[in-house]
């Protein structure tokens, strides 16, 4: 046995799988978006052939992978007395999923109950399949294995749960016929499901419960706090380890070609499968953080971030190839907007994520009260890749499918001058700003293509996370105060599939007028430094900027 020293290993409750023969190498248009209810998905969708299984609140739905049309829902009428949680697994043609009502459901391909297992204790974390068993963790540091065909204990399955005397940190993962978990003694334990005995134990200096081991390509890959460690799945000996200078979050993402990790600061690192760095420097997400565990696709990685953007990152090239902003459904935005009002610093108020992780809203500051507008929504779980179709579950309960073959985008981005109104007469004095909303819900706005000109002079702009380009003027900044007279504003932008929009607006500048009042403020220069939903030093929008323009 080989001891790995001076490492901090961690595990979360998740079963990690690696997509086989899946390709997603660049921007793709939105093919369809499914919205069943306000029920939030907490797990990744599961694909079997041309069917997508999606846990949506108190129901499991089966969708056509090409069209997004619903084939069936389970239960057919009333929802279960609880919420499906985690990602479903496929077992002999049935979809198996756990819920927070201490029940595991097995549903056949027609949407009918095959079996249910009722536990006397809460089921925690992600269920796994191994051989003939469904394996899962119970509260109190226990593991249980039931027959995957019948849902029964005993008869070859376990009669009673396995209680680990040394406790358990995080969740479990499977490696062949073994269950992997960490105990409170900072040991990685491999438990044989058949014998209920440990095959091997790797002692570690310490373990932090924030990430899960990933079993793929003959490796066990682990997030070790400030390092990524790869063990041999067969011998549990060290293959390689790579240390970074910051804390890593979530489980590593692994494909057949590469390993990726995202830091708590929003930097994306990558190594090939042998441990060689893909680049000398990580790729930054531009001040935002990862929202869920990333998904490796070949030598690239999909990273959903806390500002509601899905990013395709090429670490080798040091660039973000594609960024798609997830807009909330109208139902979700209306419901959340009606309830998310509170004082700054409260769970409903401001903060680094503009309202807290998962909400996606930015805010407008009015004194000490944060009034929030829902402008983006985060991914709720790791995306799933099936062939060339990328499936992204979001926190509003919807499921988005991106596909180059079935999705069509022939429309250029929409450009709107939000403030001031087109044709207005305004003072050039601070705090005059231009708020230009740029949207493309098909393939996404290519931020690098945005060009904003006033009378032929290129302006510097800041792209906020709600899709608004903000042009600020000052006596000493890049954008100088405007002179009197008519000003022609030309905005040129394209989406990721090359559809170009050139939009023209006009304003009249009059130095004799009083300074403008920005929306959401009570004084010309008070309280708010950006558009609704954006970042700004004056308001509670927080760190939501997407990047610079120009």
Short mmCIF file of C-alpha atoms in Angstrom, two decimals:
data_model
loop_
_atom_site.label_atom_id
_atom_site.label_comp_id
_atom_site.label_asym_id
_atom_site.label_seq_id
_atom_site.Cartn_x
_atom_site.Cartn_y
_atom_site.Cartn_z
CA UNK A 1 0.00 0.00 0.00
CA UNK A 2 1.31 3.41 -0.94
CA UNK A 3 0.66 6.36 1.32
CA UNK A 4 -0.05 9.74 -0.21
CA UNK A 5 1.13 12.46 2.13
CA UNK A 6 0.41 16.15 2.57
CA UNK A 7 -2.85 16.04 0.63
CA UNK A 8 -6.37 17.02 1.59
CA UNK A 9 -8.95 14.79 -0.10
CA UNK A 10 -12.68 15.32 -0.18
CA UNK A 11 -15.91 13.74 -1.44
CA UNK A 12 -19.48 14.81 -2.08
CA UNK A 13 -22.55 12.69 -2.56
CA UNK A 14 -22.40 12.04 -6.27
CA UNK A 15 -21.96 9.17 -8.67
CA UNK A 16 -19.69 10.31 -11.47
CA UNK A 17 -20.01 8.97 -14.98
CA UNK A 18 -18.04 9.79 -18.11
CA UNK A 19 -19.89 10.13 -21.43
CA UNK A 20 -18.61 7.83 -24.16
CA UNK A 21 -18.17 8.93 -27.79
CA UNK A 22 -19.80 12.30 -27.09
CA UNK A 23 -18.88 15.35 -29.13
CA UNK A 24 -19.55 19.01 -28.41
CA UNK A 25 -16.78 21.13 -29.83
CA UNK A 26 -18.29 24.57 -30.23
CA UNK A 27 -21.30 26.88 -30.04
CA UNK A 28 -24.65 25.24 -30.73
CA UNK A 29 -28.15 26.73 -31.01
CA UNK A 30 -30.92 25.97 -28.56
CA UNK A 31 -32.90 23.08 -30.04
CA UNK A 32 -35.67 22.97 -27.41
CA UNK A 33 -36.49 23.94 -23.84
CA UNK A 34 -38.77 21.80 -21.70
CA UNK A 35 -40.72 23.33 -18.82
CA UNK A 36 -43.05 21.07 -16.87
CA UNK A 37 -43.55 22.91 -13.62
CA UNK A 38 -41.80 25.04 -11.07
CA UNK A 39 -40.27 21.88 -9.60
CA UNK A 40 -36.52 22.25 -9.46
CA UNK A 41 -34.22 19.52 -10.72
CA UNK A 42 -31.40 18.60 -8.34
CA UNK A 43 -29.77 16.01 -10.56
CA UNK A 44 -28.50 15.61 -14.10
CA UNK A 45 -30.81 14.20 -16.77
CA UNK A 46 -30.24 10.60 -17.86
CA UNK A 47 -30.25 9.61 -21.54
CA UNK A 48 -31.05 6.11 -22.81
CA UNK A 49 -31.17 5.89 -26.58
CA UNK A 50 -33.59 8.55 -27.80
CA UNK A 51 -35.22 9.09 -24.40
CA UNK A 52 -34.23 11.68 -21.79
CA UNK A 53 -35.24 10.98 -18.19
CA UNK A 54 -35.50 14.17 -16.16
CA UNK A 55 -36.28 14.37 -12.42
CA UNK A 56 -38.45 17.46 -12.03
CA UNK A 57 -39.61 18.13 -8.48
CA UNK A 58 -42.19 15.52 -7.53
CA UNK A 59 -42.23 13.86 -10.94
CA UNK A 60 -39.97 11.94 -13.30
CA UNK A 61 -40.58 12.86 -16.93
CA UNK A 62 -39.51 11.04 -20.10
CA UNK A 63 -38.76 13.28 -23.09
CA UNK A 64 -37.98 12.70 -26.73
CA UNK A 65 -34.29 13.60 -27.11
CA UNK A 66 -34.70 15.18 -30.55
CA UNK A 67 -37.83 17.26 -29.96
CA UNK A 68 -38.16 17.63 -26.18
CA UNK A 69 -41.76 16.41 -26.37
CA UNK A 70 -43.00 14.61 -23.27
CA UNK A 71 -43.62 10.89 -23.64
CA UNK A 72 -44.85 10.25 -20.12
CA UNK A 73 -44.65 11.47 -16.57
CA UNK A 74 -44.44 9.54 -13.33
CA UNK A 75 -46.66 9.51 -11.39
CA UNK A 76 -49.30 10.09 -14.05
CA UNK A 77 -51.63 12.17 -11.87
CA UNK A 78 -50.52 13.26 -8.41
CA UNK A 79 -46.87 13.95 -7.66
CA UNK A 80 -45.00 11.75 -5.21
CA UNK A 81 -45.14 12.79 -1.57
CA UNK A 82 -41.71 14.35 -1.81
CA UNK A 83 -39.12 15.49 -4.32
CA UNK A 84 -36.86 13.42 -6.54
CA UNK A 85 -33.26 14.27 -5.74
CA UNK A 86 -29.94 13.50 -7.34
CA UNK A 87 -29.47 11.94 -10.74
CA UNK A 88 -31.36 8.78 -11.79
CA UNK A 89 -29.48 5.64 -12.81
CA UNK A 90 -30.37 3.06 -15.43
CA UNK A 91 -30.76 -0.55 -14.30
CA UNK A 92 -31.84 -3.28 -16.75
CA UNK A 93 -34.05 -0.91 -18.71
CA UNK A 94 -35.59 0.77 -15.67
CA UNK A 95 -34.93 4.25 -14.34
CA UNK A 96 -34.08 4.21 -10.64
CA UNK A 97 -34.21 7.40 -8.59
CA UNK A 98 -34.25 8.34 -4.91
CA UNK A 99 -36.54 10.90 -3.31
CA UNK A 100 -36.45 12.85 -0.09
CA UNK A 101 -39.39 10.82 1.29
CA UNK A 102 -37.10 7.87 2.18
CA UNK A 103 -38.15 6.03 -0.98
CA UNK A 104 -36.35 4.71 -4.05
CA UNK A 105 -38.46 4.31 -7.20
CA UNK A 106 -37.80 2.00 -10.14
CA UNK A 107 -39.81 3.02 -13.23
CA UNK A 108 -39.99 0.93 -16.40
CA UNK A 109 -39.67 2.24 -19.96
CA UNK A 110 -43.45 2.83 -20.16
CA UNK A 111 -43.60 4.98 -17.05
CA UNK A 112 -45.01 2.32 -14.75
CA UNK A 113 -43.82 1.36 -11.28
CA UNK A 114 -41.53 -1.65 -11.34
CA UNK A 115 -40.75 -1.57 -7.62
CA UNK A 116 -40.29 0.79 -4.71
CA UNK A 117 -37.99 0.51 -1.71
CA UNK A 118 -39.02 2.20 1.54
CA UNK A 119 -36.23 3.00 3.92
CA UNK A 120 -36.62 3.53 7.65
CA UNK A 121 -33.92 6.21 7.49
CA UNK A 122 -33.34 9.20 5.18
CA UNK A 123 -31.50 8.44 1.94
CA UNK A 124 -28.67 10.90 1.49
CA UNK A 125 -26.53 11.70 -1.50
CA UNK A 126 -26.43 10.03 -4.88
CA UNK A 127 -27.51 6.43 -5.50
CA UNK A 128 -25.19 4.17 -7.52
CA UNK A 129 -25.50 0.91 -9.40
CA UNK A 130 -22.97 -1.91 -9.27
CA UNK A 131 -23.55 -5.35 -10.73
CA UNK A 132 -26.92 -6.58 -9.48
CA UNK A 133 -27.15 -3.96 -6.77
CA UNK A 134 -28.44 -0.46 -6.18
CA UNK A 135 -26.16 1.07 -3.56
CA UNK A 136 -26.88 4.18 -1.54
CA UNK A 137 -25.97 6.02 1.64
CA UNK A 138 -28.25 6.43 4.63
CA UNK A 139 -28.03 9.03 7.36
CA UNK A 140 -25.77 8.12 10.24
CA UNK A 141 -22.80 6.99 8.12
CA UNK A 142 -24.49 3.86 6.78
CA UNK A 143 -24.49 2.17 3.37
CA UNK A 144 -27.21 -0.09 1.98
CA UNK A 145 -27.30 -2.40 -1.06
CA UNK A 146 -30.57 -3.76 -2.46
CA UNK A 147 -31.40 -6.00 -5.42
CA UNK A 148 -31.71 -3.77 -8.47
CA UNK A 149 -34.21 -6.09 -10.16
CA UNK A 150 -36.66 -6.37 -7.27
CA UNK A 151 -35.84 -3.56 -4.86
CA UNK A 152 -35.60 -6.09 -2.06
CA UNK A 153 -33.08 -6.52 0.72
CA UNK A 154 -31.81 -9.98 1.50
CA UNK A 155 -31.68 -12.91 -0.90
CA UNK A 156 -28.13 -12.04 -1.88
CA UNK A 157 -28.57 -8.34 -1.20
CA UNK A 158 -27.85 -6.89 2.21
CA UNK A 159 -30.23 -7.74 5.03
CA UNK A 160 -29.25 -4.67 7.02
CA UNK A 161 -27.27 -1.49 6.34
CA UNK A 162 -23.50 -1.47 6.73
CA UNK A 163 -22.58 0.86 9.58
CA UNK A 164 -19.12 2.30 9.27
CA UNK A 165 -17.66 2.70 12.74
CA UNK A 166 -15.23 5.36 11.59
CA UNK A 167 -17.96 7.56 10.14
CA UNK A 168 -18.32 8.79 6.57
CA UNK A 169 -17.47 12.06 4.91
CA UNK A 170 -19.51 13.07 1.90
CA UNK A 171 -21.04 10.44 -0.35
CA UNK A 172 -20.15 7.26 -2.15
CA UNK A 173 -18.95 6.16 -5.59
CA UNK A 174 -18.58 2.70 -7.10
CA UNK A 175 -15.57 1.03 -8.66
CA UNK A 176 -16.53 -2.32 -10.12
CA UNK A 177 -17.92 -4.39 -7.24
CA UNK A 178 -16.61 -1.97 -4.62
CA UNK A 179 -18.02 1.10 -2.91
CA UNK A 180 -15.61 3.99 -2.30
CA UNK A 181 -15.99 6.40 0.60
CA UNK A 182 -13.98 8.49 3.04
CA UNK A 183 -14.09 8.01 6.80
CA UNK A 184 -13.36 10.36 9.67
CA UNK A 185 -9.85 8.97 9.97
CA UNK A 186 -9.07 10.55 6.61
CA UNK A 187 -8.94 7.20 4.83
CA UNK A 188 -10.21 6.29 1.38
CA UNK A 189 -11.99 2.95 1.84
CA UNK A 190 -12.92 0.42 -0.84
CA UNK A 191 -15.70 -1.82 0.46
CA UNK A 192 -16.56 -5.08 -1.34
CA UNK A 193 -20.32 -5.15 -1.88
CA UNK A 194 -20.51 -8.95 -1.78
CA UNK A 195 -18.44 -9.60 1.34
CA UNK A 196 -19.13 -6.26 3.10
CA UNK A 197 -15.42 -6.11 3.92
CA UNK A 198 -12.80 -3.55 3.00
CA UNK A 199 -10.57 -4.65 0.13
CA UNK A 200 -8.14 -1.83 0.69
CA UNK A 201 -7.69 1.41 2.58
CA UNK A 202 -5.53 4.37 1.55
CA UNK A 203 -4.56 6.56 4.53
CA UNK A 204 -4.52 10.29 3.93
CA UNK A 205 -3.40 13.21 6.04
CA UNK A 206 -6.82 14.90 6.00
CA UNK A 207 -10.12 14.85 4.14
CA UNK A 208 -12.45 17.75 3.38
CA UNK A 209 -16.03 16.87 2.37
CA UNK A 210 -16.38 19.04 -0.71
CA UNK A 211 -15.68 16.78 -3.69
CA UNK A 212 -16.19 13.21 -4.92
CA UNK A 213 -13.82 10.61 -6.38
CA UNK A 214 -14.33 10.08 -10.10
CA UNK A 215 -13.81 6.57 -11.46
CA UNK A 216 -12.96 6.68 -15.16
CA UNK A 217 -10.43 5.35 -17.67
CA UNK A 218 -8.75 3.07 -15.12
CA UNK A 219 -8.26 5.96 -12.71
CA UNK A 220 -9.73 7.23 -9.47
CA UNK A 221 -9.42 11.02 -9.78
CA UNK A 222 -9.86 13.12 -6.65
CA UNK A 223 -10.11 16.79 -5.77
CA UNK A 224 -7.59 17.21 -2.96
CA UNK A 225 -8.23 20.79 -2.00
CA UNK A 226 -5.29 22.43 -3.75
CA UNK A 227 -4.32 19.42 -5.84
CA UNK A 228 -5.75 16.84 -8.21
CA UNK A 229 -4.70 13.25 -7.50
CA UNK A 230 -5.11 10.28 -9.83
CA UNK A 231 -4.90 6.75 -8.41
CA UNK A 232 -4.94 3.49 -10.30
CA UNK A 233 -8.47 2.09 -10.10
CA UNK A 234 -7.01 -1.43 -10.09
CA UNK A 235 -4.10 -1.10 -7.66
CA UNK A 236 -5.09 2.14 -5.82
CA UNK A 237 -1.52 3.36 -6.21
CA UNK A 238 -0.62 6.90 -7.14
CA UNK A 239 -0.43 7.61 -10.88
CA UNK A 240 0.04 11.36 -10.71
CA UNK A 241 -0.78 14.44 -8.70
CA UNK A 242 -0.84 18.10 -9.67
CA UNK A 243 -0.78 20.97 -7.19
CA UNK A 244 -2.32 24.39 -7.87
CA UNK A 245 -2.06 27.59 -5.88
CA UNK A 246 -5.72 27.88 -4.84
CA UNK A 247 -8.57 25.82 -3.45
CA UNK A 248 -10.52 23.71 -5.93
CA UNK A 249 -14.27 23.23 -5.79
CA UNK A 250 -16.58 20.40 -6.86
CA UNK A 251 -15.49 17.06 -8.24
CA UNK A 252 -13.03 16.98 -11.13
CA UNK A 253 -14.46 16.54 -14.61
CA UNK A 254 -12.96 13.63 -16.52
CA UNK A 255 -13.19 12.55 -20.16
CA UNK A 256 -11.26 9.90 -22.04
CA UNK A 257 -8.73 12.60 -22.93
CA UNK A 258 -8.47 15.09 -20.08
CA UNK A 259 -9.11 16.05 -16.46
CA UNK A 260 -10.47 19.45 -15.41
CA UNK A 261 -10.99 21.30 -12.15
CA UNK A 262 -12.50 24.67 -11.23
CA UNK A 263 -11.19 26.76 -8.34
CA UNK A 264 -13.25 28.63 -5.77
CA UNK A 265 -12.01 31.82 -7.47
CA UNK A 266 -13.47 30.80 -10.83
CA UNK A 267 -10.32 29.58 -12.59
CA UNK A 268 -10.43 26.49 -14.83
CA UNK A 269 -7.45 24.09 -14.86
CA UNK A 270 -6.85 21.17 -17.21
CA UNK A 271 -4.49 18.21 -17.64
CA UNK A 272 -4.37 15.42 -20.18
CA UNK A 273 -5.18 11.93 -18.96
CA UNK A 274 -1.51 11.30 -18.10
CA UNK A 275 -1.32 14.42 -15.92
CA UNK A 276 0.44 16.79 -18.31
CA UNK A 277 -0.95 20.35 -17.98
CA UNK A 278 -2.95 21.51 -20.98
CA UNK A 279 -1.74 25.05 -20.38
CA UNK A 280 0.64 26.95 -18.13
CA UNK A 281 -2.18 29.18 -16.94
CA UNK A 282 -5.80 28.52 -16.03
CA UNK A 283 -8.71 30.13 -17.84
CA UNK A 284 -10.64 32.63 -15.72
CA UNK A 285 -14.43 32.82 -15.79
CA UNK A 286 -14.21 36.59 -15.50
CA UNK A 287 -14.84 37.07 -11.81
CA UNK A 288 -17.66 34.55 -11.51
CA UNK A 289 -17.60 31.14 -9.87
CA UNK A 290 -18.59 27.68 -10.98
CA UNK A 291 -22.19 26.87 -10.01
CA UNK A 292 -22.14 23.06 -10.32
CA UNK A 293 -19.65 20.33 -11.14
CA UNK A 294 -18.25 20.86 -14.67
CA UNK A 295 -18.60 18.41 -17.57
CA UNK A 296 -15.56 17.30 -19.58
CA UNK A 297 -16.11 16.96 -23.34
CA UNK A 298 -12.96 15.61 -24.94
CA UNK A 299 -10.20 18.16 -24.37
CA UNK A 300 -12.68 20.92 -23.51
CA UNK A 301 -14.98 21.45 -20.56
CA UNK A 302 -18.48 22.81 -19.95
CA UNK A 303 -18.55 25.08 -16.87
CA UNK A 304 -21.90 26.54 -15.72
CA UNK A 305 -21.18 29.62 -13.60
CA UNK A 306 -23.00 31.44 -10.83
CA UNK A 307 -24.03 34.31 -13.10
CA UNK A 308 -26.34 31.99 -15.05
CA UNK A 309 -23.97 31.46 -17.97
CA UNK A 310 -22.99 28.12 -19.52
CA UNK A 311 -19.39 28.32 -20.74
CA UNK A 312 -17.46 26.06 -23.13
CA UNK A 313 -13.83 26.43 -22.08
CA UNK A 314 -10.76 25.49 -24.10
CA UNK A 315 -7.95 25.41 -21.53
CA UNK A 316 -5.33 24.57 -24.16
CA UNK A 317 -6.18 27.68 -26.17
CA UNK A 318 -6.69 29.73 -23.02
CA UNK A 319 -10.13 30.90 -24.10
CA UNK A 320 -13.88 30.61 -23.61
CA UNK A 321 -15.32 29.38 -26.91
CA UNK A 322 -19.00 29.86 -26.08
CA UNK A 323 -21.07 31.57 -23.42
CA UNK A 324 -24.84 31.16 -23.23
CA UNK A 325 -26.95 33.16 -20.78
CA UNK A 326 -29.84 31.15 -19.30
CA UNK A 327 -32.89 33.39 -19.03
CA UNK A 328 -35.53 32.39 -16.46
CA UNK A 329 -38.93 31.30 -17.64
CA UNK A 330 -41.63 33.94 -17.28
CA UNK A 331 -43.40 31.87 -14.61
CA UNK A 332 -40.25 31.53 -12.53
CA UNK A 333 -39.26 35.17 -12.89
CA UNK A 334 -42.72 36.34 -11.85
CA UNK A 335 -42.90 33.99 -8.86
CA UNK A 336 -39.39 34.71 -7.64
CA UNK A 337 -39.64 38.43 -8.28
CA UNK A 338 -42.75 38.60 -6.12
CA UNK A 339 -41.04 37.00 -3.11
CA UNK A 340 -37.38 38.01 -3.22
CA UNK A 341 -37.40 41.42 -1.52
CA UNK A 342 -35.42 42.11 1.64
CA UNK A 343 -32.80 44.22 3.30
CA UNK A 344 -29.29 44.20 1.90
CA UNK A 345 -27.19 41.40 3.28
CA UNK A 346 -30.17 39.18 4.02
CA UNK A 347 -30.69 35.92 2.12
CA UNK A 348 -33.03 37.78 -0.18
CA UNK A 349 -30.81 40.82 -0.39
CA UNK A 350 -27.58 41.68 -2.11
CA UNK A 351 -24.26 39.94 -2.06
CA UNK A 352 -21.51 38.70 -4.32
CA UNK A 353 -23.91 36.72 -6.48
CA UNK A 354 -26.53 39.43 -6.67
CA UNK A 355 -29.13 37.77 -4.50
CA UNK A 356 -27.39 34.58 -3.48
CA UNK A 357 -26.34 31.43 -5.30
CA UNK A 358 -28.98 30.03 -7.54
CA UNK A 359 -31.28 33.01 -7.76
CA UNK A 360 -29.63 34.62 -10.72
CA UNK A 361 -31.10 38.06 -10.08
CA UNK A 362 -29.29 41.32 -9.84
CA UNK A 363 -30.75 44.22 -7.94
CA UNK A 364 -31.57 47.87 -7.70
CA UNK A 365 -30.52 49.62 -4.50
CA UNK A 366 -33.04 51.94 -2.89
CA UNK A 367 -31.53 53.01 0.41
CA UNK A 368 -31.15 49.92 2.58
CA UNK A 369 -33.69 47.87 0.63
CA UNK A 370 -32.73 45.48 -2.15
CA UNK A 371 -35.41 45.14 -4.82
CA UNK A 372 -34.44 42.28 -7.07
CA UNK A 373 -35.11 41.56 -10.69
CA UNK A 374 -34.63 38.00 -11.91
CA UNK A 375 -32.50 38.27 -15.03
CA UNK A 376 -30.60 34.97 -15.21
CA UNK A 377 -30.97 31.52 -13.71
CA UNK A 378 -28.20 29.09 -12.81
CA UNK A 379 -27.77 25.52 -13.92
CA UNK A 380 -29.08 23.24 -11.18
CA UNK A 381 -26.85 20.24 -11.85
CA UNK A 382 -24.01 19.06 -14.06
CA UNK A 383 -25.06 19.07 -17.74
CA UNK A 384 -25.39 15.80 -19.63
CA UNK A 385 -23.92 15.17 -23.08
CA UNK A 386 -25.56 12.62 -25.38
CA UNK A 387 -23.84 12.44 -28.75
CA UNK A 388 -23.90 16.06 -29.93
CA UNK A 389 -26.81 17.10 -27.71
CA UNK A 390 -25.95 19.08 -24.58
CA UNK A 391 -28.65 18.98 -21.89
CA UNK A 392 -28.56 21.65 -19.19
CA UNK A 393 -31.00 21.54 -16.23
CA UNK A 394 -31.75 24.94 -14.69
CA UNK A 395 -33.02 26.12 -11.34
CA UNK A 396 -36.34 27.25 -12.75
CA UNK A 397 -37.18 23.59 -13.42
CA UNK A 398 -36.63 23.73 -17.17
CA UNK A 399 -34.28 21.63 -19.30
CA UNK A 400 -32.39 23.19 -22.22
CA UNK A 401 -31.11 21.16 -25.16
CA UNK A 402 -28.37 22.52 -27.45
CA UNK A 403 -27.71 20.70 -30.72
CA UNK A 404 -26.07 21.75 -34.01
CA UNK A 405 -28.09 19.26 -36.03
CA UNK A 406 -31.60 19.86 -34.68
CA UNK A 407 -31.27 23.46 -33.52
CA UNK A 408 -31.75 26.35 -35.96
CA UNK A 409 -30.60 29.94 -35.52
CA UNK A 410 -31.18 32.31 -38.45
CA UNK A 411 -31.92 35.39 -36.36
CA UNK A 412 -29.43 38.03 -35.29
CA UNK A 413 -29.32 39.27 -31.68
CA UNK A 414 -31.94 41.74 -30.49
CA UNK A 415 -30.56 45.18 -29.53
CA UNK A 416 -32.56 47.66 -27.42
CA UNK A 417 -31.56 51.04 -25.99
CA UNK A 418 -33.03 50.68 -22.51
CA UNK A 419 -31.82 54.01 -21.09
CA UNK A 420 -32.19 56.77 -22.11
CA UNK A 421 -35.08 56.29 -24.47
CA UNK A 422 -34.16 56.59 -28.17
CA UNK A 423 -34.65 60.17 -29.35
CA UNK A 424 -34.50 61.70 -25.84
CA UNK A 425 -32.89 65.03 -25.08
CA UNK A 426 -30.47 64.53 -22.17
CA UNK A 427 -27.70 66.30 -20.29
CA UNK A 428 -24.15 65.03 -20.88
CA UNK A 429 -23.26 65.60 -17.23
CA UNK A 430 -22.59 62.61 -14.95
CA UNK A 431 -24.12 60.20 -14.25
CA UNK A 432 -25.21 59.83 -17.90
CA UNK A 433 -24.94 56.21 -19.04
CA UNK A 434 -26.19 54.22 -22.01
CA UNK A 435 -27.82 50.90 -21.18
CA UNK A 436 -28.01 48.76 -24.30
CA UNK A 437 -29.73 45.38 -23.86
CA UNK A 438 -28.35 42.70 -26.20
CA UNK A 439 -30.13 39.33 -26.27
CA UNK A 440 -29.92 36.11 -28.24
CA UNK A 441 -31.75 33.11 -26.82
CA UNK A 442 -30.86 30.83 -29.73
CA UNK A 443 -27.06 30.44 -29.82
CA UNK A 444 -25.97 33.28 -27.54
CA UNK A 445 -24.33 36.68 -27.98
CA UNK A 446 -20.69 36.66 -29.08
CA UNK A 447 -19.43 39.35 -26.70
CA UNK A 448 -16.18 39.76 -28.62
CA UNK A 449 -18.19 40.97 -31.65
CA UNK A 450 -19.92 43.87 -29.88
CA UNK A 451 -18.99 47.31 -31.17
CA UNK A 452 -20.67 50.48 -29.96
CA UNK A 453 -19.95 53.75 -31.80
CA UNK A 454 -21.13 57.32 -31.26
CA UNK A 455 -20.69 59.51 -34.34
CA UNK A 456 -18.16 56.98 -35.64
CA UNK A 457 -16.07 56.90 -32.44
CA UNK A 458 -15.76 53.52 -30.73
CA UNK A 459 -16.94 53.50 -27.11
CA UNK A 460 -15.69 51.45 -24.18
CA UNK A 461 -18.48 49.41 -22.59
CA UNK A 462 -18.97 46.92 -19.78
CA UNK A 463 -21.08 43.86 -20.40
CA UNK A 464 -23.27 43.10 -17.40
CA UNK A 465 -24.50 39.61 -16.61
CA UNK A 466 -28.09 40.37 -17.62
CA UNK A 467 -26.93 41.04 -21.19
CA UNK A 468 -26.77 44.82 -20.91
CA UNK A 469 -23.80 46.73 -22.34
CA UNK A 470 -23.19 49.82 -20.21
CA UNK A 471 -21.41 52.86 -21.62
CA UNK A 472 -20.32 55.28 -18.89
CA UNK A 473 -19.06 58.84 -19.54
CA UNK A 474 -16.67 60.96 -17.48
CA UNK A 475 -14.24 63.85 -17.81
CA UNK A 476 -11.19 61.61 -17.42
CA UNK A 477 -12.26 58.11 -18.50
CA UNK A 478 -12.11 56.38 -21.86
CA UNK A 479 -15.52 57.73 -22.84
CA UNK A 480 -15.38 61.52 -22.55
CA UNK A 481 -18.44 63.70 -21.93
CA UNK A 482 -20.54 64.24 -25.03
CA UNK A 483 -20.82 67.63 -26.76
CA UNK A 484 -24.14 69.29 -27.57
CA UNK A 485 -26.12 68.24 -30.59
CA UNK A 486 -27.48 65.09 -32.20
CA UNK A 487 -25.54 61.90 -31.48
CA UNK A 488 -25.88 58.84 -33.71
CA UNK A 489 -25.34 55.56 -31.86
CA UNK A 490 -24.55 52.45 -33.88
CA UNK A 491 -24.40 49.02 -32.25
CA UNK A 492 -22.99 46.08 -34.23
CA UNK A 493 -23.11 42.56 -32.79
CA UNK A 494 -23.32 38.95 -33.96
CA UNK A 495 -24.33 35.69 -32.36
CA UNK A 496 -22.11 32.59 -32.25
CA UNK A 497 -23.49 31.33 -35.57
CA UNK A 498 -22.57 34.51 -37.44
CA UNK A 499 -25.94 36.29 -37.62
CA UNK A 500 -25.12 40.03 -37.52
CA UNK A 501 -27.25 42.91 -36.26
CA UNK A 502 -26.51 46.61 -36.86
CA UNK A 503 -28.88 48.75 -34.82
CA UNK A 504 -29.01 52.56 -34.90
CA UNK A 505 -30.28 54.97 -32.26
CA UNK A 506 -30.07 58.73 -31.76
CA UNK A 507 -29.97 61.10 -28.78
CA UNK A 508 -29.84 64.87 -28.53
CA UNK A 509 -27.31 66.23 -26.03
CA UNK A 510 -28.17 69.53 -24.32
CA UNK A 511 -25.77 70.91 -21.72
CA UNK A 512 -28.44 73.27 -20.33
CA UNK A 513 -30.57 70.38 -19.04
CA UNK A 514 -30.36 69.00 -15.52
CA UNK A 515 -28.35 65.78 -15.06
CA UNK A 516 -30.27 62.58 -15.72
CA UNK A 517 -31.63 60.39 -12.94
CA UNK A 518 -30.72 56.76 -13.39
CA UNK A 519 -33.64 54.35 -12.97
CA UNK A 520 -33.89 53.03 -9.43
CA UNK A 521 -32.33 56.10 -7.82
CA UNK A 522 -33.73 59.11 -5.98
CA UNK A 523 -30.91 61.44 -6.94
CA UNK A 524 -28.95 62.05 -10.16
CA UNK A 525 -25.77 60.50 -8.76
CA UNK A 526 -27.10 58.25 -6.03
CA UNK A 527 -27.24 54.70 -5.11
CA UNK A 528 -26.92 52.66 -8.24
CA UNK A 529 -24.04 52.08 -10.61
CA UNK A 530 -25.49 49.79 -13.23
CA UNK A 531 -28.63 48.65 -15.03
CA UNK A 532 -31.27 46.44 -13.42
CA UNK A 533 -29.71 43.05 -12.89
CA UNK A 534 -26.18 44.33 -13.41
CA UNK A 535 -23.21 44.79 -11.21
CA UNK A 536 -22.47 48.16 -9.73
CA UNK A 537 -20.58 49.73 -6.89
CA UNK A 538 -23.51 51.75 -5.67
CA UNK A 539 -26.16 49.06 -5.56
CA UNK A 540 -26.62 45.50 -4.43
CA UNK A 541 -26.00 43.99 -7.85
CA UNK A 542 -22.76 42.47 -6.67
CA UNK A 543 -20.12 40.89 -8.84
CA UNK A 544 -22.10 40.01 -11.92
CA UNK A 545 -20.16 41.49 -14.79
CA UNK A 546 -19.53 39.28 -17.76
CA UNK A 547 -16.68 41.17 -19.35
CA UNK A 548 -15.58 44.25 -21.22
CA UNK A 549 -16.69 45.38 -24.65
CA UNK A 550 -14.59 47.38 -27.04
#
